[in-house]
Coordinates of C-alpha atoms and ligand atoms in Angstrom, one line a residue:
X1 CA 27.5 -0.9 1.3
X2 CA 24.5 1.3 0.6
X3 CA 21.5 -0.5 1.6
X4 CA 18.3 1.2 1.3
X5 CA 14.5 0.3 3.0
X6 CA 11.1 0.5 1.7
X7 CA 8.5 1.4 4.5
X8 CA 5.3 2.4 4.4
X9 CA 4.1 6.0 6.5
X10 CA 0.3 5.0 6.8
X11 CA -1.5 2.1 8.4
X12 CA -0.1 -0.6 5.7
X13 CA -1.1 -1.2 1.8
X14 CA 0.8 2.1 0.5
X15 CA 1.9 -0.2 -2.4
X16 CA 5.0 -0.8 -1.0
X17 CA 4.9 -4.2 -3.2
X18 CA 5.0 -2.2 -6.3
X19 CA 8.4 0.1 -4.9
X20 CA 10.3 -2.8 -4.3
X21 CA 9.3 -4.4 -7.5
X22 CA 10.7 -1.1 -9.4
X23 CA 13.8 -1.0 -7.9
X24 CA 14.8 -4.6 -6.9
X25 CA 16.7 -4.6 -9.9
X26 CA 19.6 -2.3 -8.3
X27 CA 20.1 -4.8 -6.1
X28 CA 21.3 -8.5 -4.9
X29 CA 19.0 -9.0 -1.9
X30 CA 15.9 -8.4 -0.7
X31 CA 14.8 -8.7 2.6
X32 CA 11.5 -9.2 4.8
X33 CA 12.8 -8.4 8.6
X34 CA 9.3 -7.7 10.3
X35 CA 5.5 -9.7 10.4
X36 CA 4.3 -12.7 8.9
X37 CA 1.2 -13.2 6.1
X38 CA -0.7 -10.5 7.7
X39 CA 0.7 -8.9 4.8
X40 CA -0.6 -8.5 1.3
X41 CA 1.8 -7.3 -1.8
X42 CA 0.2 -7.2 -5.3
X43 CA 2.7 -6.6 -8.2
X44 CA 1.3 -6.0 -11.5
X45 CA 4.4 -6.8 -13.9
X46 CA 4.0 -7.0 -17.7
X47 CA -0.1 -7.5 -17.6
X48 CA 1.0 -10.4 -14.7
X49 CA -0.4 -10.1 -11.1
X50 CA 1.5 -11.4 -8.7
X51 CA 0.0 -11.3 -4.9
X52 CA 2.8 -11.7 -2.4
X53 CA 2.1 -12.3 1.3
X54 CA 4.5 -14.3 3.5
X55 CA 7.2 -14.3 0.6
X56 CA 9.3 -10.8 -0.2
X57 CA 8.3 -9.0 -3.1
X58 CA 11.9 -9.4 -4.3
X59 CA 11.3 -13.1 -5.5
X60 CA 9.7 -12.0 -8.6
X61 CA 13.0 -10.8 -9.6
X62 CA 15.2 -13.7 -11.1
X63 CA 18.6 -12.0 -10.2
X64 CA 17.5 -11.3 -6.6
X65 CA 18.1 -13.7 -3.8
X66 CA 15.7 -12.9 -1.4
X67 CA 15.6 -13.3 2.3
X68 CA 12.8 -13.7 5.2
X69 CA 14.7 -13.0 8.5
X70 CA 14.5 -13.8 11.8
X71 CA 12.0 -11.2 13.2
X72 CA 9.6 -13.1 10.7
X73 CA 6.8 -15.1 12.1
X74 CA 6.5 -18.1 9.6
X75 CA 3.5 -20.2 8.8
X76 CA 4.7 -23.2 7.3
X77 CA 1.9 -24.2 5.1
X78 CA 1.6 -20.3 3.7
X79 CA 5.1 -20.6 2.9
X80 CA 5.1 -23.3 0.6
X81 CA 1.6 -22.3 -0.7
X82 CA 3.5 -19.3 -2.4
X83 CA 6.7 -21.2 -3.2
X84 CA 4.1 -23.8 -5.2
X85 CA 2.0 -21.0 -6.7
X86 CA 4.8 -19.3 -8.1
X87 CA 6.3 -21.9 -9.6
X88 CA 2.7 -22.6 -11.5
X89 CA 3.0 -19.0 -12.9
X90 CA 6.7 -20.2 -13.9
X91 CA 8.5 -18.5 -11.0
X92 CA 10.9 -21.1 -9.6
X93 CA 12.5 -19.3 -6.5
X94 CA 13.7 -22.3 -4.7
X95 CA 17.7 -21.3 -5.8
X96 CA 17.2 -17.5 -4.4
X97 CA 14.9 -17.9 -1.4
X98 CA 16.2 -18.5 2.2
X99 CA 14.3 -18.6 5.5
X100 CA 15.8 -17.6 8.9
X101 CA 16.7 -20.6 11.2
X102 CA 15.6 -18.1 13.7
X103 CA 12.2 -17.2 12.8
X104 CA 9.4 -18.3 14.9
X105 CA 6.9 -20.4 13.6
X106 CA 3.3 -20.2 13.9
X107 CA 0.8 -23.1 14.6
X108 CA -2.8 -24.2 14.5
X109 CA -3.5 -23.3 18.2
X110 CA -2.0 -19.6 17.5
X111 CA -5.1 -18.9 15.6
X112 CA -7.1 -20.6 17.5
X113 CA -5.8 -18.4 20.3
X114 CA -6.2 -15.3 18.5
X115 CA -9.6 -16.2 17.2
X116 CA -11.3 -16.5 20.8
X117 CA -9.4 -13.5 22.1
X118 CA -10.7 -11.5 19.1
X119 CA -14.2 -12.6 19.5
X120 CA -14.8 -11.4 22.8
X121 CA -16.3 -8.4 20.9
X122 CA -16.0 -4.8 22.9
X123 CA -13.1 -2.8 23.4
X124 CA -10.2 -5.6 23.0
X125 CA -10.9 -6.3 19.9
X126 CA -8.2 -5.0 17.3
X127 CA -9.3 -5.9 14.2
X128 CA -6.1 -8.3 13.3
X129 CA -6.0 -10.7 10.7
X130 CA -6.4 -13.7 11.7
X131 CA -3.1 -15.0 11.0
X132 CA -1.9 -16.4 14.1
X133 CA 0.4 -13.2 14.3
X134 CA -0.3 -11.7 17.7
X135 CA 0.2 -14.8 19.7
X136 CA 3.1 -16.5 17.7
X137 CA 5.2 -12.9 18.4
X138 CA 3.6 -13.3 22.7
X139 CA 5.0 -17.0 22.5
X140 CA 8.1 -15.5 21.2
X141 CA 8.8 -12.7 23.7
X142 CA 7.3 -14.8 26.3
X143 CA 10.1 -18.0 25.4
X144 CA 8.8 -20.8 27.0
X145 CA 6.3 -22.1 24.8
X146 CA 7.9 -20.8 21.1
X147 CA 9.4 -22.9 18.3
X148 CA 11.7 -21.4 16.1
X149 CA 12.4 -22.7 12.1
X150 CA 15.7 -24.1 13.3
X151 CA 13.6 -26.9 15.8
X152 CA 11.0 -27.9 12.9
X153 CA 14.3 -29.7 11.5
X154 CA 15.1 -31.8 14.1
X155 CA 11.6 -34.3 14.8
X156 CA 12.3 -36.3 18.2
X157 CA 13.1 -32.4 19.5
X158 CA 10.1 -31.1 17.7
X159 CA 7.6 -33.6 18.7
X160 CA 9.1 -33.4 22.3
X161 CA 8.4 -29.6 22.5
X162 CA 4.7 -30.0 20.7
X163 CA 4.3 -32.7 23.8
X164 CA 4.8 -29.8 26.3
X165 CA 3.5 -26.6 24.7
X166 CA 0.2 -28.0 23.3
X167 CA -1.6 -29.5 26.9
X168 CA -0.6 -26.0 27.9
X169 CA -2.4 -24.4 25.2
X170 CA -5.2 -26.7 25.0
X171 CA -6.0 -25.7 28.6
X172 CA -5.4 -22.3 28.1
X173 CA -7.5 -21.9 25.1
X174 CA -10.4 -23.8 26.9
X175 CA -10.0 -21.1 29.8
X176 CA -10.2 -18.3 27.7
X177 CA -13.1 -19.9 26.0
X178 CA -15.0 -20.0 29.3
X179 CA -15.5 -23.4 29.4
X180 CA -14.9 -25.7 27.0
X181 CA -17.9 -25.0 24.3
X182 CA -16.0 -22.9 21.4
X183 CA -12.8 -23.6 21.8
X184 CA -10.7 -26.4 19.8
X185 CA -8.3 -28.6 21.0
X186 CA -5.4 -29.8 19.5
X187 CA -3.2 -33.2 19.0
X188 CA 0.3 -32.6 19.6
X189 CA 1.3 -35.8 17.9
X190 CA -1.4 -34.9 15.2
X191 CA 0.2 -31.6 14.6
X192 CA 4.2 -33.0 14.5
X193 CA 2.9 -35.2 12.1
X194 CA 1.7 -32.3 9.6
X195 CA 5.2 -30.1 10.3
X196 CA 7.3 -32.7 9.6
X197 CA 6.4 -33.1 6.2
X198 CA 6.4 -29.0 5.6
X199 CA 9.7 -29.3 7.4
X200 CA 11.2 -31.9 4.5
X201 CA 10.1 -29.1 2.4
X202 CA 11.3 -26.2 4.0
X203 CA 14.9 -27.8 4.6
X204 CA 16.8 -26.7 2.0
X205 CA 15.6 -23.0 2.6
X206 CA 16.9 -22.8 6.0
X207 CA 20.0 -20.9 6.7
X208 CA 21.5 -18.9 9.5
X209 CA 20.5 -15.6 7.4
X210 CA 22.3 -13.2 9.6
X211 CA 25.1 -14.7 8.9
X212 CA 24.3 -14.9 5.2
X213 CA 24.0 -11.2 5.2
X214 CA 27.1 -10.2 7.0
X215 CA 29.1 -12.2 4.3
X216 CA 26.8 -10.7 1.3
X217 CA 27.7 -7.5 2.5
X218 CA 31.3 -7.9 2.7
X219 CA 31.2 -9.1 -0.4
X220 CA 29.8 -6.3 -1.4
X221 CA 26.7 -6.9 -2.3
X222 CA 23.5 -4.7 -2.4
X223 CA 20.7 -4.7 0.2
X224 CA 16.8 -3.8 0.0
X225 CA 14.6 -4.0 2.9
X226 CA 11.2 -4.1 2.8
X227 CA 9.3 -3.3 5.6
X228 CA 5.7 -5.2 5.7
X229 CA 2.7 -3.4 7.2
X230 CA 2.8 0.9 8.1
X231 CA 4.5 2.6 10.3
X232 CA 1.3 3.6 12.1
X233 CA 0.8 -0.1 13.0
X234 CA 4.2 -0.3 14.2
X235 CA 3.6 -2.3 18.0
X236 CA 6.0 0.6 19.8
X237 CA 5.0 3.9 17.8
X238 CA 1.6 2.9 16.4
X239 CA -1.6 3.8 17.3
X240 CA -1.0 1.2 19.8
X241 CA -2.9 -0.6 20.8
X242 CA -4.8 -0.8 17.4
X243 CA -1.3 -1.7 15.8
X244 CA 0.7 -5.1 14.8
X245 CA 3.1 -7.5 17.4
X246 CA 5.9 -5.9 15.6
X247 CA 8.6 -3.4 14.5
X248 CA 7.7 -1.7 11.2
X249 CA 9.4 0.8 11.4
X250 CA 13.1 0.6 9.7
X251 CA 14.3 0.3 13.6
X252 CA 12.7 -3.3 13.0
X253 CA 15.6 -3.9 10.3
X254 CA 18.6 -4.4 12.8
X255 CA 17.2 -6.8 15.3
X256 CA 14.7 -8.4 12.5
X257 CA 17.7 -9.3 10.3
X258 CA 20.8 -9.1 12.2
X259 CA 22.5 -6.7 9.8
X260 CA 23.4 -3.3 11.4
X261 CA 21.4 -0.5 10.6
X262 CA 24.5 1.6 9.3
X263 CA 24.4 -0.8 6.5
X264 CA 21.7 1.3 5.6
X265 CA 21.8 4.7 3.6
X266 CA 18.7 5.4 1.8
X267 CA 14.9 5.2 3.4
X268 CA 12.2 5.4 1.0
X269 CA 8.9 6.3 2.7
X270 CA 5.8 4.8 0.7
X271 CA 2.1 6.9 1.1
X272 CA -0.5 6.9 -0.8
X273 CA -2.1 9.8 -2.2
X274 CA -5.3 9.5 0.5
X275 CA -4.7 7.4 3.2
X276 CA -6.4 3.7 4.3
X277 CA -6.7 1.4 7.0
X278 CA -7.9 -2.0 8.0
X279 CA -9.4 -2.6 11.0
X280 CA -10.4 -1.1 14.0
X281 CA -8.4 2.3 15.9
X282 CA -8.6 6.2 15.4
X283 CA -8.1 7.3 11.8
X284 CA -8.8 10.9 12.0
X285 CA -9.2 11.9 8.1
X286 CA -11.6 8.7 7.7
X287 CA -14.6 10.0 5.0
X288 CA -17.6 7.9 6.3
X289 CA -19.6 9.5 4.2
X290 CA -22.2 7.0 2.5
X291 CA -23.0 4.8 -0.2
X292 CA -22.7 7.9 -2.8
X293 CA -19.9 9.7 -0.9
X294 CA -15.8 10.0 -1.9
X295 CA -14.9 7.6 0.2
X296 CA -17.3 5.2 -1.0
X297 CA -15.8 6.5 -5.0
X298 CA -12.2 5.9 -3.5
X299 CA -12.9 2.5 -2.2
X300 CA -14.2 1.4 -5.3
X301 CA -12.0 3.1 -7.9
X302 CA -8.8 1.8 -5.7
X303 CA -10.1 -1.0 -5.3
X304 CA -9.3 -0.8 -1.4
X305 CA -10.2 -4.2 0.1
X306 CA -7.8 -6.1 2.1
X307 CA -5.6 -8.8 0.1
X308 CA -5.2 -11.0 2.9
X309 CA -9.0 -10.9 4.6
X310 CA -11.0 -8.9 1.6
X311 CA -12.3 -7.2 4.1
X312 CA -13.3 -3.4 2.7
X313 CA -10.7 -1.1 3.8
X314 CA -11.5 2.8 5.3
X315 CA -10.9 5.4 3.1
X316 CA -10.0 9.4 3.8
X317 CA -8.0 11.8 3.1
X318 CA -4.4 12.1 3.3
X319 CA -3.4 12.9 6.8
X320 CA 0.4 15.2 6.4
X321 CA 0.5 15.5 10.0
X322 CA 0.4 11.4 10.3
X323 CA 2.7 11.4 7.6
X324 CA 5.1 14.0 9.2
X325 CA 5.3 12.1 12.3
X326 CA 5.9 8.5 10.5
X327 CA 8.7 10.3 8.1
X328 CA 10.3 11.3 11.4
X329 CA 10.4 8.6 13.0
X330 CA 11.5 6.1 9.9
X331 CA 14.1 8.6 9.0
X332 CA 12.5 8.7 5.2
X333 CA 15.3 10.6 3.2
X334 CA 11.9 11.1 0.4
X335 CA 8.6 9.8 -0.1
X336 CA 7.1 8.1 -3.2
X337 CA 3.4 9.0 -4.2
X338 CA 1.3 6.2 -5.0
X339 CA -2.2 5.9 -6.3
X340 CA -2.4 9.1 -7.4
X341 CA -5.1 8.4 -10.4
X342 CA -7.5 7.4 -7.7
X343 CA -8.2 10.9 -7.5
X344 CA -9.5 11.7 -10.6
X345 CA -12.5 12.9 -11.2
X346 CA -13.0 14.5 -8.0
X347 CA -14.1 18.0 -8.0
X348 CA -11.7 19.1 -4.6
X349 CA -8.6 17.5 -2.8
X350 CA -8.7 18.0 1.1
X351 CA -5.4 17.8 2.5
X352 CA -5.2 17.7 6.5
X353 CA -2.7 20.2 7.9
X354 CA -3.4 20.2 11.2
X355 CA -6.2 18.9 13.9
X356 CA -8.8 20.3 16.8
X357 CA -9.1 18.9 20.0
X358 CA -10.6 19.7 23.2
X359 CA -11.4 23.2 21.4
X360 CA -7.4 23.7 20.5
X361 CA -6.0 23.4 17.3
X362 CA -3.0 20.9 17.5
X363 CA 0.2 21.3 14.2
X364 CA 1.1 18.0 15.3
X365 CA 0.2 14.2 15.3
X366 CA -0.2 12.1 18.2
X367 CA -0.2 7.8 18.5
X368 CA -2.1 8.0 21.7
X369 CA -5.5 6.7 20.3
X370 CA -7.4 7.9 23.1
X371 CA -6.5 11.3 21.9
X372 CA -6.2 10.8 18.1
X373 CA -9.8 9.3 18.4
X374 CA -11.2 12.7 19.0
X375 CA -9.0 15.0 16.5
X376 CA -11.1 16.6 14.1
X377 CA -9.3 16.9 10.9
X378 CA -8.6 20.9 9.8
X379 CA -8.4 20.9 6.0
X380 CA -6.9 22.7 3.1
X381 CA -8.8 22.4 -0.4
X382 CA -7.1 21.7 -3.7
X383 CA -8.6 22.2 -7.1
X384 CA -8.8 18.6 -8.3
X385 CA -8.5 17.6 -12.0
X386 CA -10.6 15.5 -14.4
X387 CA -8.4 14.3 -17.0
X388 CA -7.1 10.3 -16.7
X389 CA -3.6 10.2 -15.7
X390 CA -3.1 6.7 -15.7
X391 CA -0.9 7.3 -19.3
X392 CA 1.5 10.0 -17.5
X393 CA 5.1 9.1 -17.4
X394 CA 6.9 12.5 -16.5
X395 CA 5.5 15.3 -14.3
X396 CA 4.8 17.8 -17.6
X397 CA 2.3 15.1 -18.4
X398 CA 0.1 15.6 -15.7
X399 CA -2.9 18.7 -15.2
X400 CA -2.0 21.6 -13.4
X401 CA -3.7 20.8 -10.7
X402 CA -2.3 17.4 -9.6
X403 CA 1.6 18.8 -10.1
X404 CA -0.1 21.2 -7.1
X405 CA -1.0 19.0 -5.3
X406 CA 1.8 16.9 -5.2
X407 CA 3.8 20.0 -4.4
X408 CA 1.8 20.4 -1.4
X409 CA 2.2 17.1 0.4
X410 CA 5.8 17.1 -0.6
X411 CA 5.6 21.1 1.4
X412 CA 3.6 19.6 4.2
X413 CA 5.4 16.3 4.8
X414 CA 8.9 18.1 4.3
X415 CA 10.0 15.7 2.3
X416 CA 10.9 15.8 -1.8
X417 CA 9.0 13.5 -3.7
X418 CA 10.9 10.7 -5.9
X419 CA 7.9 8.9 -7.4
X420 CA 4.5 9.8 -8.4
X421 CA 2.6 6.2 -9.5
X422 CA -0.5 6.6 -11.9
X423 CA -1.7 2.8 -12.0
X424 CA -0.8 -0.5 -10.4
X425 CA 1.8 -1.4 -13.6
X426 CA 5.8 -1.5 -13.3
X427 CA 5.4 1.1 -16.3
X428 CA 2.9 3.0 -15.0
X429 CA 5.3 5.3 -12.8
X430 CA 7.0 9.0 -13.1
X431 CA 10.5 8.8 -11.5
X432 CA 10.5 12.6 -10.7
X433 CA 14.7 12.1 -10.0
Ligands
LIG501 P1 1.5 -3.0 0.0 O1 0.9 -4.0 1.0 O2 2.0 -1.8 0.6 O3 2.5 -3.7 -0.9 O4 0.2 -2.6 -0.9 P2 -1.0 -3.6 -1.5 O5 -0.4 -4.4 -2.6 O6 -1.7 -4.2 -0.4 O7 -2.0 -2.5 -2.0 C1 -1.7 -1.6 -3.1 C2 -2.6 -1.9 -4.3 O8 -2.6 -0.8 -5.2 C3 -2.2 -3.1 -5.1 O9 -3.4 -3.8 -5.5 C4 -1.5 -2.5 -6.3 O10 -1.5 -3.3 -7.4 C5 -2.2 -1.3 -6.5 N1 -1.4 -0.1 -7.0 C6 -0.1 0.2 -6.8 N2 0.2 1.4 -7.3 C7 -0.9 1.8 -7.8 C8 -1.3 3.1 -8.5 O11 -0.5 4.0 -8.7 N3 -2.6 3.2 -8.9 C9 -3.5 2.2 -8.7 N4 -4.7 2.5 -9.2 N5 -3.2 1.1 -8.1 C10 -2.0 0.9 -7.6
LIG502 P1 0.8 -4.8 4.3 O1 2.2 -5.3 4.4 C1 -2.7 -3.2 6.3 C2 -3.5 -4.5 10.4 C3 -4.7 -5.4 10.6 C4 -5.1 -5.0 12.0 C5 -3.8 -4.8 12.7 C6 -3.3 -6.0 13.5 O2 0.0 -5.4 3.3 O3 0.8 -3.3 4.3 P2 -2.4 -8.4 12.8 O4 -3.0 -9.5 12.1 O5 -1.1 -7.9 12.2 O6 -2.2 -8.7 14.3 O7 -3.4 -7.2 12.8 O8 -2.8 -4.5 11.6 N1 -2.6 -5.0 9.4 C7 -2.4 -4.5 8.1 N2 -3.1 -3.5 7.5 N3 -1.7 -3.8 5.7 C8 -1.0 -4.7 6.3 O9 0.1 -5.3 5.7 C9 -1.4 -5.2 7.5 N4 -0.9 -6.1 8.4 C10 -1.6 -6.0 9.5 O10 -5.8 -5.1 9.7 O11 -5.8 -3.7 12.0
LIG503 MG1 -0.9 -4.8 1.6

């Protein structure tokens, strides 16, 4: 079987959505192996926006059946929130979506937990979204107080473990509230009682996925990965500790799905053509440069504010050195260029090739945000190009100037370029080969 993966090579929103959607059609299954509803997917198909955030982007595909595995962290209500919202926009995906057994679930009280330990202000705070994510993946690795998809179906069990795990929490929370002022408590009985009913729901879903997917593939079916977040937020190769709770990096496919990474032939690395992040940590390229400055102009004509927290997203340039280290360690066999008609208009492209620190100049990129934080960018300029490219559908039908500098990244990143997107459409996209 040649499976491929989709993964981003920046801090997350590289439109990785929008590759999935293009080429789900080559294949029978798509899977999510990695996060939860911290991530955002909007898919612009036929005039018809689709915003994707717990589900895979594959479900917009009638002939895919698509798969959220087990290194998934699931919040129940989420889950059926896009199940139900689909089906409004006439999307029925209940015969060709199926949810991990093994996935672990996430609660009220992980929020809650996540909430008090991100409003402690100072230097611990990341910057996360707010979905529970961070402490559902600690319960997970930690084991004794986690509840995995599989125990929401059986409710004496579930209502038994809610009766241990919440007094824990409940005191915990009130600790690391300083007292009890702040911080909620929860109602174990109160919160079986919700599950329960998400878990009639949810039933027919649930599936021993691995197992799904060892079958698929010997039946010879095709596989598409798609990683969620960037793979500078990956929790082992990130800018750590301003990164996610999990693998999102392709290495994040074996243990997130159970299917062996051999499976696997072809990695697609998604970047856009400047780079973004959401968030606190070190983004060296980062244009903080005013109401009336570019990154202000790239904000606004990319409209770069969070799907999931709308929360304005940092804007700079593209960073090839971040990029070279990402395509490295995901293994990207290319890299698809997204966004590209964001850059319009602007009179020069700067391109980072390399950093300064400490008074040395550096050809390489590091995670350690202590140093990253005080790399100052070195730049190349690029001629940029007026004209609006958002019509181009083959590389002749773009300026000069934007074929350049699409030559360049592909140069600096080392990696050929297999599609240039000029707008958030399905048709709005140059397949270069
Ligand atoms: P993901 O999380 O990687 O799937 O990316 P997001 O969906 O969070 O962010 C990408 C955004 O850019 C979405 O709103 C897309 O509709 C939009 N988009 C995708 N490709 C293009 C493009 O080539 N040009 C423009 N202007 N927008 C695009
Ligand atoms: P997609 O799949 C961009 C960021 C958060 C925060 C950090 C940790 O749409 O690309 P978390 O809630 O995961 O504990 O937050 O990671 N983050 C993302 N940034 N795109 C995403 O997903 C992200 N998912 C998490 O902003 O800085
Ligand atoms: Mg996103």
């Amino acid at each position: 079987m040649a499976g491929t993966c989709v993964v981003g090579l920046q801090w997350g929103d590289e439109a990785k959505g929008k590759i999935v959607d293009l080429i789900g059609d080559e294949f029978d299954m798509v899977v999510r192996y990695n996060g939860g509803a911290n991530a955002g997917h909007t898919v612009v198909v036929e005039g018809k926006t689709f915003k994707l955030s717990l589900l895979p982007t594959g479900v917009i595909r009638p002939s895919v059946t698509s798969v959220i595995g087990n290194g998934v962290v699931v919040y129940p209500p989420r889950f059926l929130e896009e199940v139900d919202s689909l089906l409004k926009g006439g999307v029925d995906v209940s015969k060709r979506l199926v949810l991990s057994d093994h996935a672990h679930v996430i609660f009220p009280y992980h929020m809650e937990e996540e909430r008090l330990a991100e409003s402690g202000g100072g230097e611990g705070k990341i910057g996360t979204t707010g979905r529970g994510i961070g402490p559902c993946y600690q319960d997970k690795v930690g084991r004794r107080f986690a509840i995995r998809v599989g125990e929401l179906l059986r409710p004496d069990h579930l209502r038994e473990r809610l009766r241990q795990v919440v007094p824990f929490k409940n005191r915990l929370m009130t600790a690391f509230a300083d007292g009890a002022a702040g911080a909620k408590v929860f109602d174990p009985a109160a919160i079986a009682d919700e599950y329960l009913k998400y878990a009639e729901r949810i039933r027919p879903y649930v599936t021993d996925t691995a197992r799904l997917l060892h079958d698929s593939v010997k039946a010879g079916k095709r596989v598409l990965f798609e990683a969620a977040q960037g793979s500078l937020l990956d929790v082992d190769h990130g800018t750590y500790p301003f990164v996610t709770s999990s693998s999102s990096l392709p290495s994040g496919m074996w243990s997130g799905s159970g299917l062996p990474a051999k499976n696997v032939t072809r990695i697609i690395g998604v970047v856009k053509a400047y780079t973004t992040r959401v968030g606190r940590g070190p983004f060296p390229t980062e244009l903080d440069d005013g109401i009336d400055g570019t990154g202000e102009r790239i904000r606004k004509v990319g409209k770069e504010y969070g799907t999931v927290t709308g929360r304005p997203r940092r804007t700079g340039w593209f960073d090839a050195l971040a990029v070279r280290y990402t395509a490295a360690l995901a293994g990207a066999d290319e890299i698809t260029l997204m966004l590209l008609d964001v850059l319009s208009g602007l009179p020069e492209l700067k391109l980072c090739v390399g950093y300064e620190v400490d008074g040395e100049r550096r050809d390489h990129f590091t995670s350690d945000a202590h140093i990253l934080e005080r790399c100052k960018p070195v730049y190349e300029t690029l001629p940029g190009w007026t004209e609006d490219i958002t019509g181009a559908r083959k590389l002749t039908d773009l300026p000069a100037a934007a074929r350049k500098y699409i030559d360049r990244v592909s140069e600096m990143v080392g990696l050929p370029v297999s599609v240039v997107s000029v707008g958030p459409g399905r048709e709005q996209t140059i397949r270069v080969r």
